Amino acid sequence: MKAKTPSESRTVMTDLVLPSETNPLNNLFGGELLARMDRAASIAARRHSRRITVTASVNHVAFNRSVPLGSVVTVEAALSRAFRTSMEVFIDVWIEDRFSGERTKANEAIYTFVAVDDTGIPTEVPPIRPETKLEQERYEAALRRKQLSLVLAGKMKPHDATELKALFMGDA
Amino acid sequence: MKAKTPSESRTVMTDLVLPSETNPLNNLFGGELLARMDRAASIAARRHSRRITVTASVNHVAFNRSVPLGSVVTVEAALSRAFRTSMEVFIDVWIEDRFSGERTKANEAIYTFVAVDDTGIPTEVPPIRPETKLEQERYEAALRRKQLSLVLAGKMKPHDATELKALFMGDA
Amino acid sequence: MKAKTPSESRTVMTDLVLPSETNPLNNLFGGELLARMDRAASIAARRHSRRITVTASVNHVAFNRSVPLGSVVTVEAALSRAFRTSMEVFIDVWIEDRFSGERTKANEAIYTFVAVDDTGIPTEVPPIRPETKLEQERYEAALRRKQLSLVLAGKMKPHDATELKALFMGDA
Amino acid sequence: MKAKTPSESRTVMTDLVLPSETNPLNNLFGGELLARMDRAASIAARRHSRRITVTASVNHVAFNRSVPLGSVVTVEAALSRAFRTSMEVFIDVWIEDRFSGERTKANEAIYTFVAVDDTGIPTEVPPIRPETKLEQERYEAALRRKQLSLVLAGKMKPHDATELKALFMGDA
Amino acid sequence: MKAKTPSESRTVMTDLVLPSETNPLNNLFGGELLARMDRAASIAARRHSRRITVTASVNHVAFNRSVPLGSVVTVEAALSRAFRTSMEVFIDVWIEDRFSGERTKANEAIYTFVAVDDTGIPTEVPPIRPETKLEQERYEAALRRKQLSLVLAGKMKPHDATELKALFMGDA
Amino acid sequence: MKAKTPSESRTVMTDLVLPSETNPLNNLFGGELLARMDRAASIAARRHSRRITVTASVNHVAFNRSVPLGSVVTVEAALSRAFRTSMEVFIDVWIEDRFSGERTKANEAIYTFVAVDDTGIPTEVPPIRPETKLEQERYEAALRRKQLSLVLAGKMKPHDATELKALFMGDA
């Protein structure tokens, strides 16, 4: 299959934070943001693979900034790396100040999707070719995350997770 | 503050999977499950702390089993460990076969919440005292996850993450 | 069919009261609570019968306590009695005080469900065997309610509703 | 206060049955219908009282006909009787055949509401003056239902529920 | 096909404005009102045609009055004119003052629907016979709107839009 | 106030069509699309004005293509022209073929918003400076639409709607 670029899967989902989505402090529920990110990321994975895509995993997500009621939230998702049948999607979340219009980063997250056919069987996806410096960095980090995921799932020995091991051995 | 047990925060949320929550394969969207788990886990954190709680982070979540339309899904959340102002909540997700009634594990996830006062300032929470063997195991693992989280956030040196380091050094 | 106990069908649904479910006094709409109770009770009926279940009737429901926005509400449903193809489900609703954590009874309700096959035809369900004293009381009262229901529907003569009649004749 | 007629509070709510509201047989969930009836009835009670109204109780509701996905459902609510601070609302539910347009009765239900001021204190409502024969019948039956409700709540002795008692004594 | 009157398709949808439907000024979002009007109008078109109906167009809609949170909103839709396979539906929106009960006009809108068979092919609908003076006026204006629509779509020359042209030539 | 360009207000909202939003032909309800377009357009108007914005009117909208269940729909909104306190927003709707990924135009619409302060009083907005050829065309057409709107509302004599009149006089 012909390689695609991250920008071919880039998906932008801008929407308001409504009262039914907020906690007692009038901020967006973490769970609602997780659901929005999943929808945006699944569209990105579908744009890359042209297949039905199902969420396989969510990487560690930190909620560093609260998102107040009435905010304009922009979720941007794009493929960071494609494996054989799975795709890692990197998601950036931005919010805008109502008065200044200033846009600040609220969150980022990494979801993995598997492409499946109509019976749910995993199916191959095109490779990816990063273009920008940021895309290249995310592409390389994706491999380390894949190794960590395999180690934690007991499917790869820590010893074989070459890239990951370097992280801990470096300052031993 | 007086220590509480995990069972004091245990929260059970049983509900159906409705058509508006399913993907083209008629399975529950990953994002919807993430949102349900967040609601159950935030109630568990609130039961432990008696405070407003906000989602601080979501640990790696793997979606191993799909959850079909019409399933009965049970989300069970209980505190695994309390830190000074934050709480780790362990979530188990079960689905039931419609005919046999057999209950199988569909997912597990780990969310972290921070207790805050009415102005959003973090506030102390009671310590936790695990009772069962499973609770004890999850309590101990919570410390390793906290270290990994701090290392990944650049707030702890890998060298100081004693428990975590052992995992990778063991077979060096 | 082998008898089951009420605890085998017990269904716990704990969730928050969200802003989109509240009236101008910021309390949960009665209708929303009726809908939540229906979902929990239908799962209890399904757990008992392992069949599709449809709501046949709702007994008199009194709303004695309002349920404020942000409350944690727990709906607990369990079979009180099984008839040939129908099942009476008893529902208890609890709310928790945010600060003390004290749990108080907010409501109770009784719904009746019919088990049906995939074409909608009523089908037999297992008998029930109450265990606790409360389950025994609810089991016995279920028969009186069934009689009242038949009398009100004109399907049983008041004279034949032996148990029910005693209630009014007792102090004649 | 000046008496009003039932037609002054009559509320008509016609809407479609959407996929997110249906059970595995593709019929409207009982609980969804209970919630729609509550919204329509609360508007009727508000039109009569010009106050905030809260659901006090739901009388026995029988679901005799299923309501299929895509149906046009009409919920009609109007006051049957006003007491000092409470109002009984009678609700008729109709569905229309898609092809013939024939309209058939699907359900009826009786809800009771209390009028409250902005602090939630019960407040007086205008009396009602039935006009048609059906309105007169429902007006009279409302008194018997009120007595049954008080007896069941232990607030009136069966002996004093004159109208209700006659029902059971008649054939003694 | 036998002609029908506008009153045979009249559809009344009364409902509350809920918090999840309001903007930062606590007024109903324009878009939510557009969606409610579409549902009511599509039911009116279906009542006239006894067919599946799909929205073909929305005429110019002006939002002259805001609709506050908690309002009772009544959407009334009825056919103004039937063409061969399409139907123009006129929609009036009313809101009621909570205290006086006074009903005021909040909006009006005109939607056009096409009747289709189960495969989506346009199919003929019955003619319409206006009865009241208002129905007659709306019936006549519907033709001018149809012409304007055809002119704007480039399917009719302005020169041939006899009725419409008169509007601009009159004061030339 | 300093002029802004249309691209400064451009808002992209990509999302899936879910089952709860579709009609009996499994296509997106017209009303749901109208509501999505309103949300996207109100964000564009807010980005231009940095104010609360309320929907003032919707221009004629034609639904030329149906949008099937499961589609990826992209709503793109950007200011076409700013008047003193009101803004015209042009909205393009695209859908993507699941297999080829081909993107086709499904709809376009024009909404007008008014910027208001926190008390709901209209307030001035920055002028706009179109950049591309398409933006220039839409900017010019916006004036004709404004005139037509004023004529239809009886606030401008057809004789004074210079640009508009030319359209009908041209071939007289």
Short mmCIF file of C-alpha atoms in Angstrom, two decimals, chain E residues 109-170:
data_model
loop_
_atom_site.label_atom_id
_atom_site.label_comp_id
_atom_site.label_asym_id
_atom_site.label_seq_id
_atom_site.Cartn_x
_atom_site.Cartn_y
_atom_site.Cartn_z
CA ALA E 109 -40.64 29.41 9.70
CA ILE E 110 -41.33 27.66 6.42
CA TYR E 111 -39.84 24.24 5.59
CA THR E 112 -40.33 22.19 2.44
CA PHE E 113 -40.45 18.39 2.46
CA VAL E 114 -40.49 15.76 -0.26
CA ALA E 115 -42.47 12.54 0.13
CA VAL E 116 -40.46 9.45 -0.82
CA ASP E 117 -41.07 5.72 -0.99
CA ASP E 118 -38.96 3.18 0.93
CA THR E 119 -36.17 3.42 -1.64
CA GLY E 120 -36.05 7.21 -1.45
CA ILE E 121 -37.84 7.92 -4.79
CA PRO E 122 -40.14 11.01 -4.73
CA THR E 123 -43.79 10.07 -4.82
CA GLU E 124 -47.04 12.01 -5.34
CA VAL E 125 -48.92 13.61 -2.47
CA PRO E 126 -52.60 14.65 -2.12
CA PRO E 127 -53.57 18.23 -3.06
CA ILE E 128 -54.52 20.65 -0.31
CA ARG E 129 -57.66 22.73 0.18
CA PRO E 130 -57.20 25.75 2.49
CA GLU E 131 -60.19 26.60 4.70
CA THR E 132 -59.53 29.68 6.84
CA LYS E 133 -58.49 33.12 5.62
CA LEU E 134 -54.99 32.68 7.07
CA GLU E 135 -54.64 29.28 5.39
CA GLN E 136 -55.74 30.87 2.09
CA GLU E 137 -53.13 33.64 2.40
CA ARG E 138 -50.36 31.20 3.21
CA TYR E 139 -51.48 28.98 0.33
CA GLU E 140 -51.13 31.86 -2.13
CA ALA E 141 -47.83 33.10 -0.76
CA ALA E 142 -46.44 29.57 -1.07
CA LEU E 143 -46.52 29.90 -4.86
CA ARG E 144 -44.45 33.11 -4.78
CA ARG E 145 -41.93 31.41 -2.50
CA LYS E 146 -41.74 28.45 -4.85
CA GLN E 147 -40.97 30.84 -7.73
CA LEU E 148 -38.33 32.69 -5.73
CA SER E 149 -36.76 29.37 -4.85
CA LEU E 150 -36.67 28.30 -8.50
CA VAL E 151 -35.22 31.65 -9.57
CA LEU E 152 -32.51 31.52 -6.90
CA ALA E 153 -31.68 27.94 -7.92
CA GLY E 154 -31.38 29.07 -11.55
CA LYS E 155 -34.26 26.78 -12.57
CA MET E 156 -36.67 29.59 -13.51
CA LYS E 157 -35.93 32.91 -15.25
CA PRO E 158 -36.80 35.95 -13.12
CA HIS E 159 -38.90 37.08 -16.11
CA ASP E 160 -41.18 34.08 -15.74
CA ALA E 161 -41.68 34.44 -11.99
CA THR E 162 -44.79 36.49 -12.66
CA GLU E 163 -45.98 36.88 -9.12
CA LEU E 164 -42.59 37.58 -7.72
CA LYS E 165 -41.63 40.09 -10.37
CA ALA E 166 -44.69 42.17 -9.59
CA LEU E 167 -43.30 42.72 -6.13
CA PHE E 168 -40.25 44.58 -7.46
CA MET E 169 -41.77 46.18 -10.54
CA GLY E 170 -44.72 47.65 -8.69
#
